[in-house]
Amino acid sequence: MDKKQYVPIIQVTGSSSIKDKLRIAKDLDKEFGLGLTPVVANQSPAYIKNLRALVPENFCVYPFIHLQIDPDGRARPCCKYKVGDASWQNDVPKLPDVNIDELWHQPELQELRGQFIRNERPSGCKACWDEEKAGMQSMRKYEEGGTLYPETTFFAHIPRHSPKSLDLKLSNLCNLKCRICTPFLSSQWIKEHKDLNLADANVIKMYTDNSREKLFKDPINAEILQTWAKNIDHLEFYGGEPLLQQEHEQVLSIINEFGNPAQTKIWYNTNTTICEEKFFKVWKNFNEITISLSIDDIAQRFEYQRMNAKWIETLENINKFKSFGKEYNVNLKLQVYVTVGSLNVFYLKELIEFVRDNLDLPIVFNMVHYPHHYSIVNLPESVKLVVAEKLRSIDLSTVTMLEWSPTIDNLIRFMNDRTCNQDELTKFFDTTKLHDEYRKQEFAETFPELYSLLKEHNV
């Protein structure tokens, strides 16, 4: 691959000097006509206010600061980018064919950065545009879309040569096969897809390849990560199940040795089936560890939605997280991460009350965008009315919701933003029945109230 393609938009280092700010401003003005140079040169009392006014309305900082690596070795600016777009898997650079520095500087991400500076609305960011339309705090609104710290946006984020934040989905290795997941992100799904002839041999091979960790297959990536480490202050690990992945431990070791662990925060999305003492011995060195416990429902409904998980073991592991955190003096934040889709939206009240009464943990909502047939936008309109009424009955006065979580009103607005797509609703029924038969489960028995609302629409 031609290395000349991989050139940062602005070839300068971040600096706080007026001289360097002027140089960056001139480069940006020349390329994008932002009008930064007179603002920087003037340094009036309204300097920050004037800079803030120049941040494009549709701006997002993520492509400039954050790198997500998927199980197949692709890179995205965030987890919402082109979500559910299977065609995007073709003709993009991937590990191990290129290294992580080449992923960071690849043409698609460079163009995306330019689009945001030009105040465009990239089509690959549809998930955020949809959430914002429903009044939600989308990922794009991080740092208030770049306006919270405009000086940092223009003179540190935009010229950045390497990410300050990594989201690593190191493989699809997982021990669960959740209903809202796919074999792209869970190795447990592969056999089921193969047995049910849901994918051809080439796709099954791709899914299988996703279970093999790729980050350090080329040793140069360890060296690059060592050079990036000093500037990294945030790590995210997803899966598959991140606590099963060996390269996860190698990443922690590199950041611990070459980075600034005391200033580095780590975020995990875990299915709560694994809690091992060895992790706490490493985590104690880091600034903060956030464990997002993926729990979408309770008891039998939980086990249906997250097959292979056991509800009692999940509760036991939550207690282990709390206990080990105290023992090793880890700055540990636990939260219940609820992914809201058509299977659980009707039962959110029961889940929230359980968490309040038994776990005493904060809650955050996340939306199912893909698979589309599990999105709440594709519930029938009559069912949406019943769901909305029940959601409005939830008493959150004694529940801790994270500040940036979508609200109940946001969920309702998101649900009602589009009318039900009958094709997707049909796919919901067909897919649910197909996997029920394979797994020897029964949707109607596990979700009797929801089934009674939906059954008349199964045509």
Short mmCIF file of C-alpha atoms in Angstrom, two decimals:
data_model
loop_
_atom_site.label_atom_id
_atom_site.label_comp_id
_atom_site.label_asym_id
_atom_site.label_seq_id
_atom_site.Cartn_x
_atom_site.Cartn_y
_atom_site.Cartn_z
CA MET A 1 0.00 0.00 0.00
CA ASP A 2 1.27 3.43 -0.90
CA LYS A 3 2.41 5.09 2.34
CA LYS A 4 2.01 8.54 0.74
CA GLN A 5 -1.74 8.13 1.12
CA TYR A 6 -1.37 8.23 4.88
CA VAL A 7 -0.59 11.85 5.67
CA PRO A 8 -2.32 13.75 8.50
CA ILE A 9 -4.48 16.71 7.46
CA ILE A 10 -2.17 19.13 9.25
CA GLN A 11 1.51 18.15 9.54
CA VAL A 12 2.27 19.99 12.78
CA THR A 13 2.54 18.98 16.41
CA GLY A 14 0.20 20.18 19.13
CA SER A 15 1.57 23.21 20.94
CA SER A 16 0.35 25.99 23.19
CA SER A 17 2.53 28.70 21.65
CA ILE A 18 0.90 31.53 19.67
CA LYS A 19 3.39 30.88 16.87
CA ASP A 20 2.30 27.28 16.44
CA LYS A 21 -1.37 28.16 16.80
CA LEU A 22 -0.98 30.70 14.02
CA ARG A 23 0.70 28.11 11.82
CA ILE A 24 -2.12 25.63 12.41
CA ALA A 25 -4.73 28.35 11.88
CA LYS A 26 -3.19 29.37 8.56
CA ASP A 27 -3.06 25.77 7.37
CA LEU A 28 -6.70 25.18 8.33
CA ASP A 29 -7.80 28.46 6.76
CA LYS A 30 -5.98 27.65 3.56
CA GLU A 31 -7.61 24.22 3.34
CA PHE A 32 -11.05 24.93 4.76
CA GLY A 33 -11.53 28.73 4.95
CA LEU A 34 -12.48 28.74 8.63
CA GLY A 35 -11.29 32.27 9.43
CA LEU A 36 -9.12 31.20 12.38
CA THR A 37 -6.05 33.31 11.65
CA PRO A 38 -7.41 36.78 12.58
CA VAL A 39 -8.95 35.36 15.76
CA VAL A 40 -5.65 33.84 16.88
CA ALA A 41 -3.64 36.89 15.85
CA ASN A 42 -5.95 39.29 17.67
CA GLN A 43 -6.09 37.43 21.04
CA SER A 44 -8.92 39.70 22.19
CA PRO A 45 -10.74 39.21 25.53
CA ALA A 46 -13.41 37.40 23.52
CA TYR A 47 -10.81 35.01 22.06
CA ILE A 48 -12.41 31.76 23.31
CA LYS A 49 -15.90 32.97 22.45
CA ASN A 50 -14.75 33.86 18.94
CA LEU A 51 -13.04 30.48 18.53
CA ARG A 52 -16.17 28.70 19.71
CA ALA A 53 -18.21 30.46 17.06
CA LEU A 54 -15.93 29.00 14.37
CA VAL A 55 -16.44 25.34 15.39
CA PRO A 56 -18.68 23.87 12.65
CA GLU A 57 -22.21 23.14 13.85
CA ASN A 58 -22.05 19.49 12.71
CA PHE A 59 -18.53 18.91 14.04
CA CYS A 60 -17.54 15.69 15.82
CA VAL A 61 -14.23 15.25 17.64
CA TYR A 62 -14.20 11.46 17.48
CA PRO A 63 -12.46 11.04 14.08
CA PHE A 64 -9.65 13.28 15.37
CA ILE A 65 -9.04 11.64 18.74
CA HIS A 66 -10.43 8.11 18.72
CA LEU A 67 -9.68 4.86 16.88
CA GLN A 68 -11.88 1.78 17.02
CA ILE A 69 -10.55 -1.53 15.74
CA ASP A 70 -13.11 -4.18 14.84
CA PRO A 71 -12.67 -7.97 15.15
CA ASP A 72 -11.97 -8.23 11.41
CA GLY A 73 -9.14 -5.67 11.64
CA ARG A 74 -11.04 -2.68 10.20
CA ALA A 75 -10.90 0.72 11.84
CA ARG A 76 -13.72 3.17 12.54
CA PRO A 77 -13.82 6.55 14.24
CA CYS A 78 -16.37 5.18 16.73
CA CYS A 79 -18.77 2.30 17.34
CA LYS A 80 -21.72 4.09 15.68
CA TYR A 81 -20.02 4.74 12.34
CA LYS A 82 -21.70 2.81 9.48
CA VAL A 83 -23.28 0.47 12.02
CA GLY A 84 -25.03 -2.40 10.25
CA ASP A 85 -23.54 -1.54 6.84
CA ALA A 86 -22.26 -4.94 5.65
CA SER A 87 -21.03 -3.54 2.32
CA TRP A 88 -18.45 -1.46 4.15
CA GLN A 89 -16.45 -4.61 4.94
CA ASN A 90 -15.05 -4.63 1.42
CA ASP A 91 -12.02 -2.79 0.07
CA VAL A 92 -10.88 -1.12 3.29
CA PRO A 93 -7.47 -1.56 4.93
CA LYS A 94 -7.42 -4.13 7.71
CA LEU A 95 -5.10 -5.70 10.21
CA PRO A 96 -2.80 -7.53 9.74
CA ASP A 97 -2.35 -6.30 6.13
CA VAL A 98 -1.59 -2.78 7.38
CA ASN A 99 -0.37 -1.51 10.73
CA ILE A 100 -2.32 0.59 13.23
CA ASP A 101 -0.65 3.84 12.17
CA GLU A 102 -1.80 3.21 8.62
CA LEU A 103 -5.31 2.51 9.90
CA TRP A 104 -5.28 5.87 11.70
CA HIS A 105 -4.19 7.75 8.59
CA GLN A 106 -6.25 5.82 6.01
CA PRO A 107 -7.96 7.89 3.28
CA GLU A 108 -11.54 7.22 4.47
CA LEU A 109 -10.86 8.58 7.95
CA GLN A 110 -8.95 11.52 6.50
CA GLU A 111 -11.91 12.37 4.27
CA LEU A 112 -14.30 11.99 7.20
CA ARG A 113 -12.24 14.47 9.23
CA GLY A 114 -12.38 16.89 6.33
CA GLN A 115 -16.14 16.48 6.06
CA PHE A 116 -16.63 17.51 9.67
CA ILE A 117 -14.36 20.53 9.30
CA ARG A 118 -16.42 21.51 6.25
CA ASN A 119 -19.58 21.26 8.40
CA GLU A 120 -21.00 18.36 6.41
CA ARG A 121 -23.21 15.57 7.78
CA PRO A 122 -21.51 12.30 6.74
CA SER A 123 -23.98 9.55 5.86
CA GLY A 124 -21.91 7.03 7.83
CA CYS A 125 -22.90 8.90 11.00
CA LYS A 126 -26.63 8.27 10.60
CA ALA A 127 -26.93 6.62 14.03
CA CYS A 128 -25.94 9.86 15.77
CA TRP A 129 -28.16 12.01 13.57
CA ASP A 130 -31.10 9.72 14.42
CA GLU A 131 -30.39 9.85 18.15
CA GLU A 132 -30.06 13.62 18.13
CA LYS A 133 -33.37 13.89 16.30
CA ALA A 134 -34.91 12.04 19.25
CA GLY A 135 -33.32 14.55 21.64
CA MET A 136 -30.58 12.20 22.83
CA GLN A 137 -27.03 13.08 23.78
CA SER A 138 -25.28 11.32 20.90
CA MET A 139 -21.61 10.40 20.86
CA ARG A 140 -21.07 13.28 18.46
CA LYS A 141 -21.96 15.65 21.28
CA TYR A 142 -18.87 14.58 23.24
CA GLU A 143 -17.19 17.80 24.43
CA GLU A 144 -20.36 19.46 23.10
CA GLY A 145 -19.40 18.80 19.51
CA GLY A 146 -15.99 20.37 19.98
CA THR A 147 -17.35 23.68 21.33
CA LEU A 148 -16.69 22.98 25.01
CA TYR A 149 -12.95 23.47 24.57
CA PRO A 150 -12.60 25.17 21.17
CA GLU A 151 -8.91 25.91 21.59
CA THR A 152 -8.25 22.22 22.23
CA THR A 153 -10.44 21.30 19.26
CA PHE A 154 -8.53 23.44 16.76
CA PHE A 155 -4.98 23.25 18.11
CA ALA A 156 -4.75 19.82 19.74
CA HIS A 157 -7.47 17.51 18.40
CA ILE A 158 -7.54 18.43 14.71
CA PRO A 159 -3.73 18.35 14.22
CA ARG A 160 -3.34 15.15 16.25
CA HIS A 161 -0.89 12.60 14.77
CA SER A 162 -2.12 9.66 16.84
CA PRO A 163 -5.25 8.82 18.83
CA LYS A 164 -5.68 9.71 22.47
CA SER A 165 -8.42 7.12 22.84
CA LEU A 166 -8.65 3.51 21.65
CA ASP A 167 -11.69 1.25 21.35
CA LEU A 168 -10.40 -2.28 20.87
CA LYS A 169 -12.63 -5.13 19.77
CA LEU A 170 -9.71 -7.50 19.54
CA SER A 171 -11.74 -10.49 18.37
CA ASN A 172 -15.25 -11.89 18.40
CA LEU A 173 -14.26 -14.54 20.95
CA CYS A 174 -17.24 -14.82 23.27
CA ASN A 175 -18.98 -17.31 25.55
CA LEU A 176 -22.52 -16.05 24.89
CA LYS A 177 -24.75 -15.74 21.84
CA CYS A 178 -27.06 -12.84 22.62
CA ARG A 179 -30.17 -12.37 20.51
CA ILE A 180 -29.21 -8.83 19.50
CA CYS A 181 -25.68 -9.90 18.51
CA THR A 182 -24.29 -11.51 15.35
CA PRO A 183 -21.44 -13.91 14.51
CA PHE A 184 -19.42 -10.86 13.47
CA LEU A 185 -19.14 -10.00 17.17
CA SER A 186 -19.66 -13.37 18.84
CA SER A 187 -17.88 -16.60 17.99
CA GLN A 188 -20.69 -18.54 19.73
CA TRP A 189 -23.05 -17.54 16.92
CA ILE A 190 -20.95 -19.09 14.13
CA LYS A 191 -22.08 -22.72 14.42
CA GLU A 192 -25.73 -21.69 14.64
CA HIS A 193 -25.47 -19.59 11.48
CA LYS A 194 -23.70 -22.42 9.71
CA ASP A 195 -26.20 -25.07 10.82
CA LEU A 196 -29.13 -22.89 9.76
CA ASN A 197 -27.51 -22.01 6.40
CA LEU A 198 -27.70 -18.30 7.16
CA ALA A 199 -24.35 -17.53 5.54
CA ASP A 200 -22.22 -18.99 2.77
CA ALA A 201 -18.79 -20.55 3.32
CA ASN A 202 -16.89 -17.31 2.64
CA VAL A 203 -18.88 -15.38 5.23
CA ILE A 204 -18.51 -18.19 7.77
CA LYS A 205 -14.76 -18.09 7.16
CA MET A 206 -14.75 -14.35 7.80
CA TYR A 207 -16.62 -14.85 11.06
CA THR A 208 -14.17 -17.58 12.05
CA ASP A 209 -11.21 -15.35 11.20
CA ASN A 210 -12.70 -12.71 13.51
CA SER A 211 -12.12 -15.04 16.45
CA ARG A 212 -8.35 -14.80 15.88
CA GLU A 213 -6.71 -11.81 17.54
CA LYS A 214 -4.76 -9.73 15.01
CA LEU A 215 -3.40 -6.64 16.73
CA PHE A 216 0.03 -8.02 17.56
CA LYS A 217 0.35 -10.49 14.68
CA ASP A 218 2.67 -7.87 13.18
CA PRO A 219 5.22 -6.97 15.91
CA ILE A 220 5.43 -3.40 14.55
CA ASN A 221 2.06 -2.69 16.16
CA ALA A 222 3.49 -3.22 19.64
CA GLU A 223 6.21 -0.70 18.79
CA ILE A 224 3.70 1.82 17.41
CA LEU A 225 1.50 1.43 20.49
CA GLN A 226 4.52 2.09 22.68
CA THR A 227 5.08 5.41 20.87
CA TRP A 228 1.39 6.29 21.12
CA ALA A 229 1.15 5.30 24.79
CA LYS A 230 2.22 8.63 26.33
CA ASN A 231 -0.62 10.42 24.55
CA ILE A 232 -3.31 7.84 25.32
CA ASP A 233 -5.57 8.66 28.25
CA HIS A 234 -8.57 6.46 27.51
CA LEU A 235 -8.99 2.80 26.56
CA GLU A 236 -12.18 0.92 25.75
CA PHE A 237 -12.49 -2.84 25.48
CA TYR A 238 -15.50 -4.53 23.94
CA GLY A 239 -15.97 -7.91 22.38
CA GLY A 240 -16.76 -10.55 21.87
CA GLU A 241 -16.06 -10.72 25.56
CA PRO A 242 -13.01 -8.53 26.28
CA LEU A 243 -12.00 -10.37 29.45
CA LEU A 244 -11.44 -13.52 27.36
CA GLN A 245 -8.95 -11.88 25.00
CA GLN A 246 -5.23 -12.38 25.49
CA GLU A 247 -4.19 -9.29 23.52
CA HIS A 248 -6.21 -7.21 25.98
CA GLU A 249 -3.68 -8.08 28.67
CA GLN A 250 -0.78 -7.19 26.35
CA VAL A 251 -2.32 -3.77 25.65
CA LEU A 252 -2.63 -3.11 29.38
CA SER A 253 0.99 -4.13 29.87
CA ILE A 254 2.23 -1.71 27.18
CA ILE A 255 0.19 1.24 28.50
CA ASN A 256 1.26 0.41 32.04
CA GLU A 257 4.95 0.42 31.06
CA PHE A 258 5.17 3.08 28.35
CA GLY A 259 2.14 5.28 29.01
CA ASN A 260 0.71 7.19 31.93
CA PRO A 261 -1.51 4.66 33.70
CA ALA A 262 -2.19 7.04 36.59
CA GLN A 263 -3.84 9.40 34.05
CA THR A 264 -5.46 6.68 31.92
CA LYS A 265 -9.10 5.63 32.27
CA ILE A 266 -10.33 2.27 31.03
CA TRP A 267 -13.86 1.30 30.03
CA TYR A 268 -15.11 -2.26 29.63
CA ASN A 269 -18.37 -3.60 28.25
CA THR A 270 -18.55 -7.07 29.70
CA ASN A 271 -21.27 -9.70 29.69
CA THR A 272 -20.59 -10.19 33.43
CA THR A 273 -19.75 -13.88 33.13
CA ILE A 274 -16.07 -13.40 34.05
CA CYS A 275 -14.49 -11.75 37.08
CA GLU A 276 -10.90 -12.82 37.74
CA GLU A 277 -8.65 -11.50 40.49
CA LYS A 278 -5.65 -11.12 38.15
CA PHE A 279 -7.24 -8.14 36.39
CA PHE A 280 -7.57 -6.14 39.60
CA LYS A 281 -3.83 -6.50 40.24
CA VAL A 282 -3.23 -4.58 36.99
CA TRP A 283 -6.22 -2.23 37.20
CA LYS A 284 -5.03 -0.80 40.50
CA ASN A 285 -2.32 1.09 38.55
CA PHE A 286 -4.81 2.96 36.38
CA ASN A 287 -6.70 6.18 37.05
CA GLU A 288 -10.18 4.71 36.77
CA ILE A 289 -11.81 1.47 35.67
CA THR A 290 -15.41 1.58 34.45
CA ILE A 291 -17.16 -1.75 34.13
CA SER A 292 -20.35 -1.57 32.09
CA LEU A 293 -22.33 -4.68 32.94
CA SER A 294 -24.38 -5.69 29.91
CA ILE A 295 -27.67 -6.60 31.56
CA ASP A 296 -30.80 -6.06 29.49
CA ASP A 297 -33.37 -7.90 31.59
CA ILE A 298 -33.74 -10.18 34.61
CA ALA A 299 -34.05 -13.88 35.41
CA GLN A 300 -35.53 -16.08 32.64
CA ARG A 301 -35.81 -13.21 30.16
CA PHE A 302 -32.13 -12.35 30.74
CA GLU A 303 -31.08 -15.95 30.03
CA TYR A 304 -33.21 -16.04 26.87
CA GLN A 305 -31.69 -12.84 25.50
CA ARG A 306 -28.12 -13.69 26.52
CA MET A 307 -27.93 -17.42 25.91
CA ASN A 308 -25.35 -19.40 27.95
CA ALA A 309 -25.42 -16.78 30.71
CA LYS A 310 -26.86 -17.78 34.09
CA TRP A 311 -28.71 -15.12 36.05
CA ILE A 312 -27.52 -16.31 39.48
CA GLU A 313 -23.88 -16.43 38.33
CA THR A 314 -24.22 -12.92 36.92
CA LEU A 315 -25.37 -11.60 40.30
CA GLU A 316 -22.53 -13.45 42.02
CA ASN A 317 -19.99 -11.87 39.67
CA ILE A 318 -21.31 -8.37 40.39
CA ASN A 319 -20.56 -8.99 44.06
CA LYS A 320 -17.10 -10.27 43.15
CA PHE A 321 -16.39 -7.08 41.15
CA LYS A 322 -17.34 -5.02 44.19
CA SER A 323 -15.28 -7.16 46.58
CA PHE A 324 -12.08 -7.33 44.49
CA GLY A 325 -12.32 -3.61 43.74
CA LYS A 326 -12.20 -2.82 47.44
CA GLU A 327 -9.50 -5.39 48.18
CA TYR A 328 -7.10 -4.01 45.57
CA ASN A 329 -8.08 -0.37 46.04
CA VAL A 330 -9.14 -0.03 42.40
CA ASN A 331 -10.96 3.17 41.48
CA LEU A 332 -13.81 1.06 40.16
CA LYS A 333 -17.07 2.32 38.69
CA LEU A 334 -19.75 -0.27 38.06
CA GLN A 335 -22.85 0.51 36.01
CA VAL A 336 -25.67 -1.45 34.43
CA TYR A 337 -25.57 -0.97 30.66
CA VAL A 338 -28.99 -1.65 29.22
CA THR A 339 -29.22 -2.04 25.45
CA VAL A 340 -32.83 -1.22 24.63
CA GLY A 341 -34.48 -3.19 21.86
CA SER A 342 -37.82 -4.73 21.01
CA LEU A 343 -37.26 -7.75 23.28
CA ASN A 344 -36.77 -5.80 26.50
CA VAL A 345 -38.29 -2.32 26.12
CA PHE A 346 -41.64 -3.50 27.54
CA TYR A 347 -39.86 -4.90 30.61
CA LEU A 348 -37.57 -1.98 31.44
CA LYS A 349 -39.68 -1.12 34.47
CA GLU A 350 -39.04 -4.52 36.05
CA LEU A 351 -35.31 -4.33 35.32
CA ILE A 352 -34.95 -0.81 36.70
CA GLU A 353 -36.80 -1.72 39.89
CA PHE A 354 -34.61 -4.80 40.36
CA VAL A 355 -31.41 -2.80 39.95
CA ARG A 356 -32.68 -0.15 42.37
CA ASP A 357 -33.75 -2.64 45.02
CA ASN A 358 -30.94 -5.21 44.74
CA LEU A 359 -27.83 -3.84 43.05
CA ASP A 360 -27.76 -0.13 43.91
CA LEU A 361 -25.86 0.68 40.71
CA PRO A 362 -26.30 3.49 38.19
CA ILE A 363 -28.03 2.69 34.91
CA VAL A 364 -27.33 3.83 31.36
CA PHE A 365 -29.45 3.14 28.29
CA ASN A 366 -28.08 2.30 24.85
CA MET A 367 -30.14 1.85 21.71
CA VAL A 368 -30.29 -1.14 19.36
CA HIS A 369 -29.66 0.22 15.87
CA TYR A 370 -28.71 -3.15 14.34
CA PRO A 371 -30.05 -5.77 13.76
CA HIS A 372 -32.83 -3.52 12.48
CA HIS A 373 -35.57 -6.02 13.27
CA TYR A 374 -34.71 -5.70 16.96
CA SER A 375 -34.92 -1.90 16.96
CA ILE A 376 -37.89 -0.45 18.85
CA VAL A 377 -38.73 1.75 15.85
CA ASN A 378 -40.03 -1.41 14.17
CA LEU A 379 -42.60 -2.29 16.80
CA PRO A 380 -46.22 -2.00 15.58
CA GLU A 381 -47.81 1.37 16.29
CA SER A 382 -50.44 -0.08 18.65
CA VAL A 383 -47.71 -1.81 20.65
CA LYS A 384 -45.71 1.41 20.83
CA LEU A 385 -48.66 3.08 22.55
CA VAL A 386 -48.74 0.42 25.28
CA VAL A 387 -44.96 0.45 25.67
CA ALA A 388 -44.89 4.24 25.95
CA GLU A 389 -47.58 4.21 28.62
CA LYS A 390 -45.65 1.66 30.68
CA LEU A 391 -42.37 3.54 30.23
CA ARG A 392 -43.99 6.73 31.49
CA SER A 393 -45.11 4.89 34.63
CA ILE A 394 -41.50 4.24 35.70
CA ASP A 395 -40.53 6.13 38.85
CA LEU A 396 -36.91 7.23 38.51
CA SER A 397 -36.90 9.44 41.62
CA THR A 398 -34.84 6.88 43.57
CA VAL A 399 -32.88 5.50 40.61
CA THR A 400 -29.42 6.71 39.60
CA MET A 401 -29.31 7.32 35.86
CA LEU A 402 -26.00 8.42 34.38
CA GLU A 403 -26.14 12.03 33.21
CA TRP A 404 -25.40 11.20 29.58
CA SER A 405 -27.87 8.34 29.35
CA PRO A 406 -30.92 8.72 27.11
CA THR A 407 -33.99 9.50 29.19
CA ILE A 408 -37.32 7.68 29.17
CA ASP A 409 -38.71 10.51 27.02
CA ASN A 410 -35.78 10.05 24.64
CA LEU A 411 -36.59 6.35 24.28
CA ILE A 412 -40.21 7.14 23.46
CA ARG A 413 -39.27 9.81 20.92
CA PHE A 414 -36.73 7.48 19.30
CA MET A 415 -39.33 4.69 19.12
CA ASN A 416 -41.92 6.98 17.53
CA ASP A 417 -39.54 8.72 15.13
CA ARG A 418 -40.36 6.26 12.35
CA THR A 419 -43.32 4.05 11.63
CA CYS A 420 -42.95 0.31 11.82
CA ASN A 421 -41.32 -1.30 8.79
CA GLN A 422 -43.47 -4.35 8.09
CA ASP A 423 -40.59 -6.21 6.44
CA GLU A 424 -38.47 -5.77 9.55
CA LEU A 425 -41.36 -6.80 11.80
CA THR A 426 -41.84 -9.94 9.72
CA LYS A 427 -38.12 -10.60 10.02
CA PHE A 428 -38.43 -10.21 13.79
CA PHE A 429 -41.07 -12.96 13.95
CA ASP A 430 -39.29 -15.26 11.47
CA THR A 431 -35.86 -14.83 13.05
CA THR A 432 -37.19 -15.29 16.57
CA LYS A 433 -39.03 -18.48 15.61
CA LEU A 434 -36.03 -19.86 13.71
CA HIS A 435 -33.64 -19.46 16.62
CA ASP A 436 -36.22 -20.55 19.17
CA GLU A 437 -36.51 -23.87 17.37
CA TYR A 438 -32.74 -24.27 17.14
CA ARG A 439 -32.13 -23.33 20.78
CA LYS A 440 -35.23 -25.10 22.13
CA GLN A 441 -36.52 -21.84 23.58
CA GLU A 442 -39.99 -20.29 23.38
CA PHE A 443 -40.54 -16.56 22.95
CA ALA A 444 -44.24 -16.77 23.86
CA GLU A 445 -43.53 -18.54 27.15
CA THR A 446 -40.64 -16.27 28.16
CA PHE A 447 -42.31 -12.99 27.19
CA PRO A 448 -46.04 -13.73 27.53
CA GLU A 449 -47.15 -10.13 27.98
CA LEU A 450 -45.14 -8.88 25.00
CA TYR A 451 -46.22 -11.86 22.90
CA SER A 452 -49.89 -11.12 23.59
CA LEU A 453 -49.35 -7.60 22.24
CA LEU A 454 -47.48 -8.74 19.15
CA LYS A 455 -49.20 -11.95 18.08
CA GLU A 456 -51.97 -10.29 16.05
CA HIS A 457 -49.31 -8.56 13.93
CA ASN A 458 -47.61 -11.83 12.97
CA VAL A 459 -49.04 -12.10 9.48
#
